[in-house]
XYZ file of C-alpha atoms in Angstrom:
760
model
C -6.841 -11.110 -42.539
C -4.732 -7.562 -41.908
C -1.328 -8.247 -39.918
C -0.766 -6.923 -36.495
C 0.633 -3.754 -35.980
C 3.357 -5.376 -33.340
C 6.416 -7.094 -35.126
C 7.380 -10.241 -33.794
C 10.781 -8.590 -32.444
C 8.578 -5.610 -30.242
C 6.954 -8.796 -28.392
C 9.851 -10.135 -27.624
C 11.462 -7.017 -26.055
C 7.897 -5.775 -24.551
C 6.978 -8.774 -22.296
C 10.313 -9.272 -20.704
C 11.140 -5.642 -20.029
C 7.480 -5.438 -18.228
C 8.699 -8.402 -16.255
C 11.931 -7.089 -14.968
C 10.198 -3.620 -14.381
C 7.861 -5.105 -12.244
C 10.633 -6.986 -10.139
C 12.603 -3.356 -9.920
C 9.104 -1.680 -8.653
C 8.927 -4.539 -5.956
C 12.740 -4.054 -4.806
C 12.062 0.075 -5.083
C 8.410 -0.645 -2.279
C 10.637 -3.039 -0.347
C 13.785 -0.393 0.022
C 11.413 2.346 0.585
C 9.728 0.014 3.795
C 13.269 -1.480 5.370
C 13.797 2.478 5.647
C 11.597 2.054 8.660
C 14.405 0.806 11.475
C 13.893 -1.655 14.046
C 16.071 -0.201 16.435
C 16.128 2.572 18.717
C 18.918 4.885 17.944
C 17.753 5.231 14.336
C 13.948 5.531 15.132
C 14.559 8.436 17.657
C 16.144 10.737 14.715
C 14.188 9.406 12.296
C 12.038 12.320 11.372
C 12.765 14.704 14.256
C 9.424 16.543 13.332
C 7.465 12.672 13.226
C 4.893 13.160 16.296
C 5.137 10.063 18.315
C 2.200 9.607 20.692
C 4.566 7.466 23.461
C 6.380 10.584 23.720
C 2.827 12.344 24.744
C 1.690 9.162 26.972
C 5.010 8.648 28.881
C 5.509 5.573 27.378
C 9.049 4.606 27.048
C 9.824 4.433 23.668
C 13.242 2.280 23.579
C 11.316 -0.512 25.151
C 7.904 -0.461 22.883
C 10.836 -0.703 19.761
C 12.975 -3.259 21.063
C 9.722 -5.556 22.071
C 8.263 -5.139 18.384
C 11.672 -6.554 17.454
C 11.599 -9.630 19.386
C 8.083 -9.941 18.857
C 9.066 -10.050 15.243
C 11.647 -12.245 14.965
C 9.325 -14.811 16.543
C 6.944 -14.684 14.041
C 9.208 -14.940 11.188
C 11.098 -17.860 12.647
C 7.527 -19.331 13.275
C 6.686 -18.906 9.910
C 9.886 -19.510 8.446
C 10.331 -22.876 10.000
C 6.741 -23.948 9.059
C 7.384 -22.913 5.402
C 10.661 -25.272 5.406
C 9.214 -27.943 7.305
C 5.758 -28.080 4.711
C 8.419 -27.739 1.805
C 10.263 -31.033 2.915
C 6.839 -33.047 2.303
C 5.794 -31.023 -0.612
C 8.983 -31.896 -2.130
C 8.342 -35.156 -1.926
C 5.255 -34.987 -3.407
C 6.745 -33.342 -6.339
C 9.474 -35.693 -7.219
C 7.163 -38.975 -6.942
C 3.934 -36.735 -8.966
C 6.834 -35.576 -11.504
C 7.833 -39.017 -11.927
C 4.466 -40.214 -12.755
C 3.237 -37.419 -15.367
C 6.600 -38.376 -17.072
C 5.539 -42.328 -16.690
C 1.890 -41.703 -17.546
C 2.374 -39.307 -20.371
C 5.181 -42.043 -22.241
C 3.870 -44.657 -22.298
C 0.758 -43.430 -24.309
C 3.474 -44.519 -27.151
C 5.099 -46.682 -25.561
C 8.034 -44.374 -24.369
C 8.464 -44.491 -28.249
C 11.147 -41.106 -29.906
C 9.942 -41.320 -33.437
C 7.985 -38.346 -34.706
C 4.142 -38.935 -34.615
C 1.114 -37.055 -36.917
C -0.677 -33.766 -34.774
C -3.138 -34.586 -32.859
C -5.069 -31.644 -34.929
C -3.324 -31.596 -38.295
C -2.751 -35.309 -39.134
C -0.914 -34.507 -42.502
C 1.756 -32.559 -40.300
C 4.390 -34.824 -38.097
C 5.013 -33.368 -34.624
C 7.340 -34.746 -31.496
C 7.360 -37.930 -29.993
C 4.948 -38.928 -27.031
C 8.385 -38.989 -25.103
C 9.162 -35.538 -25.611
C 6.060 -34.254 -24.197
C 6.545 -36.798 -21.250
C 9.443 -35.295 -20.930
C 9.021 -31.194 -21.410
C 5.664 -31.519 -19.263
C 7.799 -33.067 -16.311
C 9.919 -30.308 -16.834
C 7.582 -27.738 -16.941
C 5.344 -28.968 -13.709
C 8.736 -28.461 -11.798
C 9.010 -25.016 -12.787
C 5.550 -24.201 -12.212
C 5.715 -25.970 -8.867
C 9.125 -23.830 -7.764
C 7.771 -20.468 -9.072
C 4.810 -21.333 -6.719
C 6.432 -22.203 -3.960
C 9.262 -19.249 -4.243
C 6.509 -16.791 -4.608
C 4.700 -18.122 -1.530
C 7.401 -17.876 0.427
C 8.773 -14.125 -0.467
C 5.698 -13.238 0.266
C 5.892 -14.343 3.737
C 9.361 -13.202 4.212
C 8.427 -9.432 3.152
C 5.211 -9.587 5.270
C 6.734 -10.757 8.669
C 9.412 -7.832 7.557
C 6.895 -5.256 7.469
C 4.402 -6.223 10.160
C 6.699 -4.315 13.265
C 7.731 -1.731 10.694
C 3.798 -0.987 10.038
C 3.391 -0.914 14.601
C 6.218 1.666 14.687
C 4.870 3.612 11.775
C 1.063 3.408 13.663
C 2.865 6.148 16.014
C 2.984 8.790 13.368
C -0.467 8.462 11.808
C -2.742 6.029 9.966
C -1.710 7.413 6.934
C 2.381 6.606 7.723
C 1.238 2.732 8.461
C -0.969 2.481 5.857
C 1.639 3.279 3.594
C 3.932 0.594 4.801
C 1.528 -1.888 4.955
C 0.450 -1.203 1.329
C 3.773 -1.048 0.310
C 4.916 -4.443 1.544
C 2.101 -6.016 -0.055
C 2.942 -4.621 -3.118
C 6.316 -6.043 -2.848
C 4.269 -9.378 -2.573
C 2.020 -8.932 -6.035
C 4.542 -7.167 -8.281
C 6.935 -9.824 -7.582
C 4.762 -12.605 -7.803
C 3.038 -11.296 -11.083
C 6.249 -10.842 -12.734
C 8.245 -14.013 -12.055
C 5.075 -15.615 -13.046
C 5.089 -14.024 -15.875
C 9.204 -13.873 -16.917
C 9.297 -17.597 -16.157
C 6.352 -18.561 -18.262
C 8.015 -16.257 -20.911
C 11.603 -18.035 -20.526
C 9.890 -21.571 -20.833
C 8.141 -21.101 -23.866
C 11.543 -20.034 -26.093
C 13.408 -22.437 -24.536
C 10.980 -25.058 -25.159
C 10.783 -23.525 -28.407
C 14.677 -24.383 -29.104
C 13.830 -28.041 -29.444
C 10.014 -27.722 -31.077
C 10.933 -25.448 -33.511
C 7.696 -25.468 -35.751
C 5.514 -27.820 -34.251
C 3.386 -24.985 -31.826
C 1.146 -27.870 -31.105
C 3.278 -30.022 -29.305
C 5.126 -27.209 -27.465
C 1.988 -25.967 -25.670
C 0.720 -28.822 -24.633
C 3.726 -29.556 -22.786
C 3.692 -26.322 -20.993
C 0.440 -26.726 -19.571
C 2.557 -28.499 -16.747
C 3.361 -24.684 -15.325
C -0.218 -24.598 -14.696
C -0.222 -27.888 -12.908
C 3.008 -27.024 -10.664
C 1.504 -23.750 -9.627
C -1.649 -25.336 -8.394
C -0.877 -28.756 -6.951
C 1.823 -27.143 -4.667
C -0.828 -24.057 -3.969
C -3.139 -26.847 -2.694
C -1.126 -27.874 -0.291
C -0.276 -24.545 0.707
C -3.770 -23.208 1.016
C -5.207 -26.648 2.937
C -1.704 -26.445 5.609
C -1.861 -22.390 6.086
C -5.563 -22.832 6.511
C -5.497 -25.466 8.881
C -2.163 -23.635 10.709
C -4.073 -20.247 11.022
C -7.274 -21.192 12.305
C -6.387 -23.930 14.345
C -4.307 -21.587 15.884
C -6.872 -18.438 15.888
C -9.689 -20.759 16.913
C -7.908 -22.042 19.920
C -6.654 -18.439 21.016
C -10.160 -17.107 20.684
C -12.224 -19.819 22.792
C -10.175 -19.655 25.585
C -8.754 -16.127 25.474
C -11.830 -14.359 24.652
C -14.757 -16.705 25.524
C -13.600 -18.231 28.601
C -10.802 -15.534 30.326
C -12.136 -12.198 28.963
C -8.485 -11.028 27.564
C -8.184 -8.847 24.628
C -7.394 -10.704 21.203
C -3.441 -10.635 21.132
C -2.795 -10.697 24.781
C 0.650 -12.064 25.146
C -0.793 -13.783 28.347
C -2.394 -15.791 25.577
C -0.263 -18.829 24.679
C -1.510 -19.160 20.976
C -0.868 -15.929 20.210
C 2.193 -16.513 18.123
C 0.914 -19.275 16.277
C -2.147 -16.956 15.501
C 0.231 -14.388 14.527
C 2.372 -16.768 12.268
C -0.678 -18.478 10.616
C -1.650 -15.558 9.291
C 1.290 -15.019 7.234
C 1.130 -19.145 5.884
C -1.964 -19.181 5.708
C -3.412 -15.498 4.219
C -0.386 -14.513 2.450
C 1.836 -17.559 1.395
C -1.682 -19.649 0.917
C -2.958 -16.726 -1.005
C 0.308 -16.415 -3.155
C 0.288 -19.684 -4.525
C -3.289 -19.870 -5.254
C -3.154 -16.510 -7.496
C -0.397 -17.372 -9.236
C -1.551 -20.780 -9.771
C -4.737 -19.224 -11.539
C -2.804 -16.804 -13.510
C -0.462 -19.796 -14.994
C -3.504 -21.823 -15.343
C -5.391 -19.105 -17.703
C -2.244 -18.324 -19.300
C -1.703 -21.777 -20.485
C -4.990 -22.393 -21.096
C -4.979 -19.812 -23.717
C -2.090 -20.915 -25.047
C -3.325 -24.518 -25.836
C -5.866 -23.574 -27.448
C -4.345 -20.575 -29.444
C -1.745 -22.909 -30.688
C -4.461 -25.233 -32.591
C -6.127 -21.972 -33.941
C -4.821 -19.331 -36.768
C -2.001 -18.305 -34.693
C -0.226 -21.642 -33.980
C -1.318 -22.923 -37.462
C 0.601 -19.780 -39.120
C 3.034 -19.651 -36.214
C 2.196 -15.907 -35.747
C 4.059 -15.399 -32.671
C 2.830 -12.042 -31.249
C -0.373 -13.134 -31.503
C 0.212 -16.265 -30.016
C 1.624 -13.949 -27.110
C -1.253 -11.924 -26.702
C -2.436 -13.733 -23.292
C 1.170 -12.758 -21.718
C 1.024 -8.967 -23.770
C -1.889 -8.979 -21.484
C -0.260 -9.602 -18.612
C 2.921 -7.428 -19.162
C 0.173 -4.402 -19.591
C -1.168 -5.474 -16.644
C 2.070 -5.016 -14.559
C 2.694 -1.994 -15.782
C -1.186 -0.407 -15.266
C -0.889 -1.830 -11.576
C 2.502 -0.238 -11.047
C 0.632 3.198 -12.152
C -2.322 2.303 -9.537
C -0.247 1.649 -6.529
C 1.405 5.264 -6.936
C -1.785 6.448 -6.283
C -2.428 4.825 -3.304
C 1.317 5.537 -1.854
C 2.255 8.735 -3.317
C -0.310 10.590 -4.951
C -2.632 10.832 -2.520
C -2.333 10.767 1.222
C -4.468 9.439 3.994
C -4.848 11.518 6.639
C -7.994 10.134 8.711
C -9.378 6.233 9.676
C -12.505 6.622 7.691
C -10.163 7.156 4.293
C -9.102 3.679 4.472
C -11.295 1.742 2.844
C -12.049 3.432 -0.005
C -8.722 4.537 -0.391
C -8.123 0.105 -0.976
C -11.236 0.284 -3.240
C -10.141 3.007 -5.483
C -6.778 0.660 -6.240
C -9.591 -1.841 -7.821
C -11.733 1.345 -9.747
C -8.486 2.880 -10.959
C -6.833 -0.362 -12.066
C -9.974 -1.767 -13.755
C -10.372 1.725 -15.531
C -6.851 1.506 -16.732
C -6.431 -1.619 -17.707
C -9.706 -1.629 -20.033
C -8.072 1.187 -21.688
C -4.711 -1.105 -21.914
C -6.657 -4.009 -23.452
C -7.722 -1.782 -26.199
C -4.296 -0.659 -26.749
C -2.830 -4.395 -26.843
C -5.815 -6.061 -29.478
C -5.738 -3.122 -31.539
C -1.904 -3.282 -31.655
C -0.739 -7.344 -31.242
C -4.067 -9.013 -32.968
C -4.835 -9.343 -36.478
C -8.044 -7.698 -37.911
C -9.809 -11.030 -38.206
C -8.069 -14.466 -37.299
C -9.757 -17.878 -36.647
C -9.668 -19.719 -33.009
C -10.229 -23.312 -32.886
C -13.910 -24.198 -31.555
C -14.431 -27.928 -30.746
C -13.266 -29.520 -34.435
C -13.811 -26.263 -36.654
C -12.117 -22.777 -36.642
C -14.333 -20.137 -35.897
C -13.582 -16.673 -37.331
C -12.949 -13.569 -35.103
C -12.378 -9.982 -34.920
C -9.775 -8.111 -32.589
C -12.349 -6.380 -31.523
C -14.326 -9.202 -30.368
C -11.442 -10.368 -28.340
C -11.016 -7.360 -26.600
C -14.715 -7.602 -25.133
C -14.127 -11.407 -24.163
C -11.126 -10.163 -21.660
C -13.223 -7.069 -20.766
C -16.038 -8.608 -19.560
C -13.608 -11.065 -17.060
C -12.347 -8.131 -16.185
C -15.002 -6.238 -15.165
C -16.945 -9.600 -13.833
C -14.199 -9.458 -11.501
C -14.577 -5.917 -10.310
C -18.679 -6.891 -9.791
C -17.707 -10.187 -7.518
C -15.291 -7.635 -5.675
C -17.949 -5.477 -4.680
C -20.907 -7.759 -4.051
C -18.323 -9.657 -1.594
C -17.743 -6.514 0.040
C -21.244 -4.958 0.706
C -22.023 -8.785 1.904
C -19.078 -8.729 4.244
C -18.238 -5.335 5.508
C -20.012 -4.059 8.499
C -20.656 -0.396 6.793
C -23.943 -2.390 4.711
C -26.825 -3.888 6.167
C -25.713 -7.782 5.854
C -23.045 -7.736 8.014
C -25.038 -5.258 10.800
C -28.119 -7.720 10.420
C -26.084 -10.635 11.625
C -24.275 -8.461 14.563
C -28.159 -7.632 15.351
C -29.149 -11.169 15.630
C -26.509 -11.560 18.313
C -28.843 -9.968 20.963
C -30.406 -13.881 20.862
C -27.314 -15.726 21.506
C -24.916 -17.360 19.105
C -27.728 -19.678 17.211
C -29.563 -16.762 15.484
C -26.160 -15.464 14.761
C -25.358 -18.729 13.099
C -28.617 -19.165 11.260
C -28.601 -15.162 9.917
C -24.917 -15.946 8.846
C -25.443 -18.908 6.926
C -28.488 -17.391 5.397
C -26.387 -14.181 4.612
C -23.132 -17.024 2.530
C -25.918 -18.631 0.507
C -27.583 -15.560 -0.305
C -24.141 -13.543 -1.427
C -23.781 -16.678 -4.226
C -26.791 -15.090 -6.513
C -25.464 -12.273 -8.012
C -21.514 -13.491 -8.769
C -22.713 -16.510 -10.379
C -24.601 -14.122 -12.371
C -21.739 -11.956 -13.265
C -19.594 -15.346 -14.412
C -22.418 -17.104 -16.260
C -22.664 -13.762 -18.555
C -19.191 -13.331 -18.879
C -18.946 -16.931 -19.708
C -21.732 -16.421 -22.761
C -20.853 -13.442 -24.049
C -16.752 -14.864 -23.897
C -17.757 -18.148 -25.729
C -19.893 -16.626 -28.076
C -17.386 -14.475 -29.049
C -14.388 -16.650 -28.916
C -15.346 -20.070 -28.075
C -12.710 -21.708 -25.553
C -10.184 -19.147 -26.112
C -12.768 -16.189 -25.093
C -13.039 -18.018 -21.712
C -9.832 -17.959 -21.438
C -8.458 -14.824 -21.992
C -11.714 -13.802 -19.608
C -9.969 -15.671 -16.935
C -6.723 -13.640 -17.804
C -9.207 -10.343 -17.938
C -10.001 -10.794 -14.638
C -6.273 -11.983 -13.361
C -4.619 -9.159 -15.347
C -4.257 -6.944 -12.174
C -3.530 -9.227 -10.109
C -0.458 -7.388 -8.881
C -2.908 -4.786 -7.313
C -4.985 -7.609 -6.462
C -2.098 -9.107 -4.167
C -1.335 -6.224 -2.829
C -4.439 -5.259 -1.007
C -4.710 -8.726 -0.166
C -1.273 -9.118 1.751
C -2.147 -5.715 3.242
C -4.597 -6.946 5.740
C -2.934 -9.890 6.928
C 0.076 -7.356 7.453
C -1.873 -4.964 9.099
C -3.655 -7.706 11.586
C 0.016 -8.824 12.731
C 0.362 -5.031 13.331
C -2.558 -4.892 15.703
C -1.188 -8.339 17.715
C 2.699 -6.302 17.976
C 0.901 -3.312 18.943
C -0.762 -5.249 21.718
C 1.976 -7.444 22.433
C 4.461 -4.624 23.310
C 1.978 -2.698 25.379
C 1.299 0.349 23.519
C -0.967 3.068 23.664
C -4.520 1.845 23.075
C -4.553 4.864 20.571
C -2.055 2.793 18.263
C -4.240 -0.318 18.804
C -7.336 1.909 17.681
C -5.340 2.919 14.272
C -4.195 -0.516 13.477
C -7.621 -2.526 14.360
C -9.215 0.195 11.482
C -6.178 -0.269 9.254
C -7.202 -4.212 10.160
C -10.849 -3.999 9.466
C -9.925 -2.578 6.034
C -7.784 -5.724 5.341
C -10.404 -7.623 6.205
C -13.065 -6.616 4.221
C -10.268 -6.487 1.247
C -9.179 -9.954 1.870
C -12.769 -11.197 1.492
C -12.610 -8.958 -1.891
C -9.358 -11.146 -2.835
C -11.131 -14.162 -2.132
C -13.784 -13.322 -4.350
C -11.690 -12.626 -7.385
C -9.982 -15.952 -6.712
C -12.966 -17.932 -6.722
C -14.474 -15.956 -9.827
C -11.209 -16.620 -11.922
C -11.444 -20.188 -10.650
C -14.502 -20.639 -12.493
C -13.430 -18.986 -15.843
C -10.232 -20.620 -15.483
C -11.733 -24.463 -14.827
C -13.792 -23.860 -17.733
C -11.345 -22.704 -20.309
C -9.012 -25.550 -18.888
C -12.118 -28.010 -19.150
C -12.522 -26.723 -22.758
C -9.034 -27.683 -23.456
C -9.302 -31.223 -22.470
C -12.238 -32.067 -24.268
C -10.952 -30.913 -27.536
C -7.474 -32.541 -26.596
C -9.212 -35.978 -25.167
C -11.083 -36.026 -28.634
C -14.941 -35.848 -27.184
C -16.956 -33.937 -29.817
C -20.287 -33.505 -27.145
C -20.233 -34.113 -23.607
C -23.785 -35.894 -23.344
C -25.686 -35.602 -20.241
C -27.816 -38.267 -21.016
C -25.498 -40.982 -21.312
C -25.064 -42.640 -17.816
C -21.253 -42.049 -17.802
C -21.706 -38.638 -17.687
C -24.093 -38.376 -15.492
C -22.934 -40.541 -12.811
C -19.396 -38.395 -13.428
C -21.773 -35.275 -12.419
C -22.908 -37.010 -9.580
C -19.560 -37.903 -7.749
C -17.981 -34.673 -9.041
C -20.506 -32.456 -7.287
C -19.903 -34.237 -4.674
C -16.227 -34.223 -4.205
C -16.186 -30.434 -2.847
C -18.495 -31.693 0.287
C -16.318 -34.305 0.870
C -12.918 -32.326 0.252
C -14.894 -29.457 2.787
C -15.505 -32.007 5.392
C -11.722 -32.761 5.344
C -10.608 -29.550 5.994
C -13.324 -28.397 8.232
C -12.936 -31.636 10.402
C -9.256 -30.975 10.309
C -9.237 -27.501 12.037
C -11.419 -28.895 13.906
C -9.167 -31.744 15.976
C -6.337 -29.490 15.481
C -8.586 -26.681 17.446
C -9.125 -29.259 19.991
C -5.794 -29.808 21.088
C -5.193 -26.384 20.740
C -7.831 -25.207 23.214
C -6.261 -28.074 25.303
C -3.211 -26.878 25.821
C -4.414 -23.206 26.002
C -6.206 -24.090 29.047
C -3.842 -26.645 30.429
C -1.170 -23.582 30.665
C -3.521 -20.818 32.167
C -4.474 -23.476 34.590
C -1.237 -24.713 35.366
C 1.613 -21.899 34.966
C 1.412 -20.147 38.672
C 1.203 -16.450 37.860
C 0.202 -16.065 34.173
C -2.925 -14.539 34.166
C -1.878 -11.831 36.171
C 1.093 -11.338 33.744
C 3.732 -12.405 36.029
C 4.773 -15.667 33.826
C 5.459 -15.779 30.430
C 3.451 -18.666 28.289
C 4.893 -21.481 26.419
C 4.406 -20.118 22.899
C 6.521 -22.831 21.072
C 4.149 -25.701 22.068
C 1.561 -24.184 20.475
C 2.879 -23.648 17.206
C 4.353 -27.105 17.408
C 0.858 -28.092 17.745
C -0.637 -26.088 14.753
C 2.651 -27.429 13.053
C 2.504 -30.980 13.490
C -1.202 -30.882 12.803
C -1.329 -28.796 9.718
C 1.464 -30.976 8.223
C -0.310 -33.895 9.001
C -3.679 -33.487 8.367
C -3.175 -31.410 4.550
C -2.253 -34.778 3.134
C -5.453 -36.475 2.697
C -7.326 -33.789 0.953
C -4.392 -33.015 -1.039
C -4.516 -36.499 -2.142
C -8.410 -36.869 -2.669
C -7.698 -34.351 -5.022
C -4.975 -34.945 -7.367
C -6.062 -38.701 -7.570
C -9.514 -38.272 -8.659
C -8.452 -37.346 -11.688
C -6.351 -40.071 -12.420
C -8.062 -42.684 -11.028
C -11.805 -41.882 -12.911
C -9.316 -41.164 -15.982
C -7.984 -44.931 -15.784
C -10.388 -46.953 -14.762
C -13.990 -44.920 -16.651
C -12.389 -42.673 -19.509
C -12.445 -39.352 -20.407
C -16.621 -38.810 -20.511
C -16.945 -40.030 -16.498
C -13.861 -37.655 -16.394
C -15.687 -34.652 -18.429
C -18.786 -35.493 -16.096
C -16.450 -35.027 -12.997
C -15.447 -32.030 -13.747
C -18.211 -30.000 -14.601
C -19.990 -31.343 -11.557
C -17.080 -30.200 -9.191
C -16.954 -27.250 -11.231
C -20.675 -26.456 -10.462
C -20.786 -27.465 -6.634
C -17.458 -26.200 -6.183
C -17.982 -22.391 -7.078
C -21.457 -22.056 -5.062
C -19.978 -23.511 -1.601
C -16.431 -21.711 -2.078
C -18.431 -18.686 -2.620
C -20.917 -18.816 0.245
C -18.691 -20.407 2.762
C -15.973 -17.198 2.148
C -18.914 -14.369 2.617
C -20.485 -16.413 5.536
C -16.968 -16.311 7.381
C -16.172 -13.001 6.304
C -19.653 -11.588 7.797
C -19.622 -13.416 10.962
C -15.552 -11.877 11.476
C -17.000 -8.271 10.422
C -20.085 -8.842 12.948
C -17.944 -9.404 15.732
C -15.509 -6.423 14.746
C -18.856 -3.670 14.477
C -19.522 -5.219 18.055
C -15.980 -4.627 19.485
C -15.303 -0.726 17.517
C -18.769 0.429 19.170
C -18.590 2.859 16.183
C -22.492 3.362 16.132
C -25.283 3.709 18.376
C -26.787 0.319 17.278
C -23.407 -1.227 17.857
C -22.413 0.327 21.182
C -26.019 -1.342 22.147
C -24.589 -4.785 20.889
C -21.824 -4.340 22.962
C -18.848 -3.916 25.565
C -16.598 -6.549 24.935
C -17.387 -9.242 26.987
C -21.246 -9.061 26.675
C -23.725 -11.838 25.813
C -24.290 -10.531 22.440
C -20.390 -9.915 21.777
C -19.775 -13.430 22.844
C -22.237 -15.433 20.081
C -20.207 -13.198 17.643
C -17.166 -14.369 18.743
C -19.200 -17.863 18.770
C -19.840 -17.109 15.337
C -16.420 -15.799 14.295
C -14.968 -18.951 15.117
C -17.329 -21.499 13.008
C -17.031 -18.965 10.417
C -12.776 -19.038 10.658
C -12.340 -22.683 8.921
C -15.194 -21.489 6.332
C -13.384 -18.482 5.182
C -9.684 -19.529 5.493
C -9.221 -22.635 4.783
C -12.141 -24.636 2.971
C -13.784 -21.795 0.622
C -10.251 -20.694 -0.667
C -8.926 -24.366 -0.967
C -11.941 -25.078 -3.100
C -11.331 -22.819 -5.734
C -7.937 -24.543 -6.199
C -9.926 -28.026 -6.051
C -12.360 -27.114 -9.153
C -8.691 -25.457 -11.089
C -6.518 -28.268 -10.577
C -8.700 -31.231 -11.204
C -9.268 -29.462 -14.665
C -5.615 -28.955 -15.719
C -4.687 -32.588 -14.618
C -6.657 -34.013 -16.938
C -6.067 -31.390 -19.639
C -2.072 -32.477 -18.639
C -2.531 -36.291 -18.211
C -5.377 -36.261 -21.635
C -3.351 -38.204 -24.065
C -2.910 -40.882 -21.827
C -6.358 -41.047 -20.880
C -7.670 -40.651 -24.579
C -5.256 -43.451 -25.467
C -5.621 -46.354 -22.826
C -8.458 -44.873 -20.240
C -11.556 -46.248 -19.417
C -10.359 -49.870 -18.832
C -13.213 -50.614 -16.373
C -15.687 -50.210 -19.815
C -13.055 -51.923 -22.017
C -13.287 -54.828 -19.735
C -17.011 -55.639 -19.224
């Protein structure tokens, strides 16, 4: 078979070292961001050569800095208090679900402590079901805590960097870009490195107990993915409801009814809106991508543990998924330097290309990295478990699996950009349709969203076919990892968007020059498109991850084939395909009802606070923040319960075959709705920004702000808000979470599931 070049000892050194390098790089970027001071004395002496716009326009520099610091503090406090409230509720759920995992898995063999025959190698003895229950519960808690910490750290750095980005915008768009991008990189690298390090340490600690029982060890590790994704679900849904309730309320009353600019300090919902960017787009997105990363690693490790890597105890081959992630951190580190150190942005039009170059450079470098890892860490040929038989696979075939996932991610990213950036005709057509009112805008936007599904689905389909043909389910799991291997760069680009958005809001509220607002708007517009690209990556990787987990579940539950023609499976398919619609209905309605309260409150303040419109009185920001917080905490529980309880109920009462139908149905319909919802919302948002910017003759003919086409565009944008920031992004968690949960509980379902069919 030909041994790998890299020894086990080298693997044990390389993985933690790469993770530590990632964390160190994040801290260096954070130190560089913190050199921008939020106090006046240091700003005055901070680089005397830097020419500030305020000096030219005679605006009091000291007041501007003080105001920026005040607004940043208000946003930071709002975000922190919301996340603490959310985590208290989620903590209760985490404890309850950890107990459920222990009870369900422990009861498989009646809480016996005796060793049992292994699931796949009946001639060998494996650790007891009770041990699996205890260790699965521990890894679930570890995954949940890592997910929460990832989201929280991301939010902290974003709220730390927003005002600093605003202040740097006075010196030029390049300086502001670097500050925002570096801050995003802090989050990206911390998350990628922490996720890898905690997983690696967990595997090594579990190995002390499990010894040679790798099958049991890696089955217990799947709890890590479940913990990560279950926290991400609440973060995404809760944060999404929070941010969109505030956004819709601020836009409808502020822009449409009162004709005041976005982020105007007179608008009572403006602080809640800026807080929402951090808790939804940053903390939610961070937890979401961490969940994808943890699950794809777990799916690959489970399949590898019953292939030749696990059977022959080849530790380096076993750690192939972790080695890919380790190389990914180094590749992303080099890629980040291209944006912050090697090239400088001098003009607004260079921002979006710089962000796109990040994706292309990281993908190109990563392809070489994957080739290196595949050649050094894998034997020349080995066997992979494929539904009961061992399939012989060569190392170059595995390279192609990872590479096709990586490049499919890039394709999905660029197709998403084409459909959501206002530089291209699809969004310009949507903007043009605003001439005849909001109805035609909505029709064009929906059509764009449906059409934007076509190429990403083909990209996912091709990568699934190729990777499965080459290396069975393991191929699909590593293809998902390939898509997520550049997660640090992907997250840096993604977090950059909300940081720039906040920076623009702070500039408006602090009463800065319109030229600074133009710069922050340019940063924000590029961030909007990159956020859509990030969502495309998240959805694409979720489809592959979910399928890999589905394959692992089918193997673990001892189902030989999933036959669509059997009624048990077909009813599952129908119900599974319906679940994303039910889930979307819940989240959309939640945003709608929360926004209703917000609109009423904003109207009340405008009508009852004397001098508010004239700027003589301050609005009551705290009430609006409270409305968003209360609504999101209350409303995130039903959708979360739907996703978490469905696999348990279906598996227990209807059995593994029906559950396999539910998982397949949810995957197939969930991916389509998620892509179309995200892209429709993104296109409406950028159509509105296209009209507002008035950068071309066509855009000028539709504007200015406050014109009828602009009002129609604002209505489209408002409808798209819950689609692109609540329902769409949460759906990818739905399909992953149900699959990983089914895998974790598979031993119980295989032994005791299908109660209803047993009775009748």
